[in-house]
């Protein structure tokens, strides 16, 4: 099992930027990957996804502001977050999807957007 560790979260002012990293303990090149977020009292939601082939998709709420990318040589997936809004505040989780689209999750990293 590949283990995922997210990092890069923190406190940022509205309009600011953060880059999240998801470091994998092994090769992830064959897997579809995703960033999800969960705010208190809410369900986990997809923020951005990237397939093994590099195709990307985004939640409507983050389109034009967030960019997901992967560096398979470094076994790392990134989420560049620009023009952050208070409603982006959440714990952000990285995941990879194996057989039957079964999700494997990291531990999460907190992103807080506030003045």
mmCIF file of C-alpha atoms in Angstrom:
data_model
loop_
_atom_site.group_PDB
_atom_site.id
_atom_site.type_symbol
_atom_site.label_atom_id
_atom_site.label_comp_id
_atom_site.label_asym_id
_atom_site.label_seq_id
_atom_site.Cartn_x
_atom_site.Cartn_y
_atom_site.Cartn_z
ATOM 1 C CA UNK A 1 0.000 0.000 0.000
ATOM 2 C CA UNK A 2 1.250 3.430 -0.956
ATOM 3 C CA UNK A 3 1.041 5.937 1.879
ATOM 4 C CA UNK A 4 0.153 9.577 1.216
ATOM 5 C CA UNK A 5 1.232 12.574 3.284
ATOM 6 C CA UNK A 6 -0.176 16.036 2.624
ATOM 7 C CA UNK A 7 1.647 19.228 3.491
ATOM 8 C CA UNK A 8 1.612 22.934 2.700
ATOM 9 C CA UNK A 9 -1.531 23.997 4.475
ATOM 10 C CA UNK A 10 -1.734 26.981 6.756
ATOM 11 C CA UNK A 11 -3.354 30.331 7.388
ATOM 12 C CA UNK A 12 -3.624 32.721 4.472
ATOM 13 C CA UNK A 13 -5.502 35.955 3.836
ATOM 14 C CA UNK A 14 -8.268 36.142 1.255
ATOM 15 C CA UNK A 15 -6.743 36.580 -2.170
ATOM 16 C CA UNK A 16 -3.578 34.804 -1.144
ATOM 17 C CA UNK A 17 -2.029 31.601 -2.426
ATOM 18 C CA UNK A 18 -0.890 28.260 -1.090
ATOM 19 C CA UNK A 19 0.604 25.196 -2.689
ATOM 20 C CA UNK A 20 -0.301 21.845 -1.229
ATOM 21 C CA UNK A 21 1.870 18.804 -1.742
ATOM 22 C CA UNK A 22 0.950 15.140 -1.540
ATOM 23 C CA UNK A 23 4.008 12.968 -1.142
ATOM 24 C CA UNK A 24 3.599 9.264 -1.800
ATOM 25 C CA UNK A 25 5.753 6.551 -0.287
ATOM 26 C CA UNK A 26 5.919 4.683 -3.576
ATOM 27 C CA UNK A 27 5.168 4.922 -7.256
ATOM 28 C CA UNK A 28 1.861 6.540 -8.155
ATOM 29 C CA UNK A 29 2.241 6.767 -11.919
ATOM 30 C CA UNK A 30 -0.483 4.193 -12.603
ATOM 31 C CA UNK A 31 -3.074 5.832 -10.379
ATOM 32 C CA UNK A 32 -5.671 8.504 -10.801
ATOM 33 C CA UNK A 33 -5.169 11.078 -8.048
ATOM 34 C CA UNK A 34 -7.343 13.682 -6.439
ATOM 35 C CA UNK A 35 -7.557 16.483 -3.939
ATOM 36 C CA UNK A 36 -10.640 16.619 -1.754
ATOM 37 C CA UNK A 37 -11.646 18.918 1.052
ATOM 38 C CA UNK A 38 -13.885 18.688 4.059
ATOM 39 C CA UNK A 39 -15.140 21.612 6.098
ATOM 40 C CA UNK A 40 -16.534 21.094 9.611
ATOM 41 C CA UNK A 41 -19.981 19.539 9.482
ATOM 42 C CA UNK A 42 -19.843 19.010 5.732
ATOM 43 C CA UNK A 43 -19.203 16.045 3.474
ATOM 44 C CA UNK A 44 -15.902 15.538 1.754
ATOM 45 C CA UNK A 45 -15.989 16.976 -1.753
ATOM 46 C CA UNK A 46 -13.822 16.706 -4.818
ATOM 47 C CA UNK A 47 -11.680 19.766 -5.441
ATOM 48 C CA UNK A 48 -9.516 18.586 -8.316
ATOM 49 C CA UNK A 49 -8.597 15.328 -9.974
ATOM 50 C CA UNK A 50 -5.845 14.202 -12.287
ATOM 51 C CA UNK A 51 -5.753 10.910 -14.148
ATOM 52 C CA UNK A 52 -2.743 8.713 -14.670
ATOM 53 C CA UNK A 53 -2.583 10.216 -18.152
ATOM 54 C CA UNK A 54 -2.575 13.785 -16.881
ATOM 55 C CA UNK A 55 -6.149 14.822 -17.631
ATOM 56 C CA UNK A 56 -7.563 17.179 -15.018
ATOM 57 C CA UNK A 57 -10.940 18.178 -13.671
ATOM 58 C CA UNK A 58 -12.033 20.733 -11.108
ATOM 59 C CA UNK A 59 -14.970 21.593 -8.962
ATOM 60 C CA UNK A 60 -16.835 24.561 -10.382
ATOM 61 C CA UNK A 61 -16.075 26.524 -7.233
ATOM 62 C CA UNK A 62 -12.313 26.407 -7.831
ATOM 63 C CA UNK A 63 -12.063 26.537 -11.617
ATOM 64 C CA UNK A 64 -9.671 29.216 -12.730
ATOM 65 C CA UNK A 65 -8.131 29.494 -9.269
ATOM 66 C CA UNK A 66 -6.701 26.056 -8.478
ATOM 67 C CA UNK A 67 -4.359 23.892 -10.513
ATOM 68 C CA UNK A 68 -3.622 20.232 -9.886
ATOM 69 C CA UNK A 69 -0.437 18.701 -11.208
ATOM 70 C CA UNK A 70 1.637 15.597 -10.727
ATOM 71 C CA UNK A 71 5.298 14.749 -10.834
ATOM 72 C CA UNK A 72 5.445 11.000 -11.117
ATOM 73 C CA UNK A 73 9.240 10.968 -10.892
ATOM 74 C CA UNK A 74 8.929 12.555 -7.449
ATOM 75 C CA UNK A 75 5.834 10.549 -6.498
ATOM 76 C CA UNK A 76 4.138 13.824 -5.669
ATOM 77 C CA UNK A 77 0.875 15.544 -6.535
ATOM 78 C CA UNK A 78 0.399 19.271 -6.076
ATOM 79 C CA UNK A 79 -2.499 21.639 -5.696
ATOM 80 C CA UNK A 80 -1.695 25.265 -6.447
ATOM 81 C CA UNK A 81 -4.372 27.443 -4.885
ATOM 82 C CA UNK A 82 -4.629 31.082 -5.911
ATOM 83 C CA UNK A 83 -7.136 33.816 -5.143
ATOM 84 C CA UNK A 84 -8.175 31.984 -2.021
ATOM 85 C CA UNK A 85 -11.539 32.710 -0.471
ATOM 86 C CA UNK A 86 -12.815 32.130 3.069
ATOM 87 C CA UNK A 87 -15.098 29.407 1.728
ATOM 88 C CA UNK A 88 -11.997 27.458 0.710
ATOM 89 C CA UNK A 89 -11.292 26.850 4.394
ATOM 90 C CA UNK A 90 -11.230 23.103 5.000
ATOM 91 C CA UNK A 91 -9.034 20.120 5.629
ATOM 92 C CA UNK A 92 -7.598 19.100 2.280
ATOM 93 C CA UNK A 93 -7.011 15.424 1.572
ATOM 94 C CA UNK A 94 -5.053 13.704 -1.138
ATOM 95 C CA UNK A 95 -6.189 10.365 -2.518
ATOM 96 C CA UNK A 96 -5.287 7.780 -5.078
ATOM 97 C CA UNK A 97 -7.667 5.326 -6.679
ATOM 98 C CA UNK A 98 -6.850 1.672 -7.205
ATOM 99 C CA UNK A 99 -9.006 -1.227 -8.384
ATOM 100 C CA UNK A 100 -12.733 -0.499 -8.587
ATOM 101 C CA UNK A 101 -11.950 3.176 -7.943
ATOM 102 C CA UNK A 102 -11.255 2.384 -4.293
ATOM 103 C CA UNK A 103 -9.926 5.501 -2.604
ATOM 104 C CA UNK A 104 -6.799 5.572 -0.467
ATOM 105 C CA UNK A 105 -6.484 8.710 1.635
ATOM 106 C CA UNK A 106 -3.786 10.778 3.243
ATOM 107 C CA UNK A 107 -4.199 12.316 6.683
ATOM 108 C CA UNK A 108 -5.118 15.796 5.485
ATOM 109 C CA UNK A 109 -3.726 19.291 5.860
ATOM 110 C CA UNK A 110 -5.619 22.295 7.202
ATOM 111 C CA UNK A 111 -6.176 25.331 5.002
ATOM 112 C CA UNK A 112 -7.633 28.404 6.673
ATOM 113 C CA UNK A 113 -8.457 31.510 4.660
ATOM 114 C CA UNK A 114 -9.180 34.427 6.953
ATOM 115 C CA UNK A 115 -8.322 38.039 7.640
#
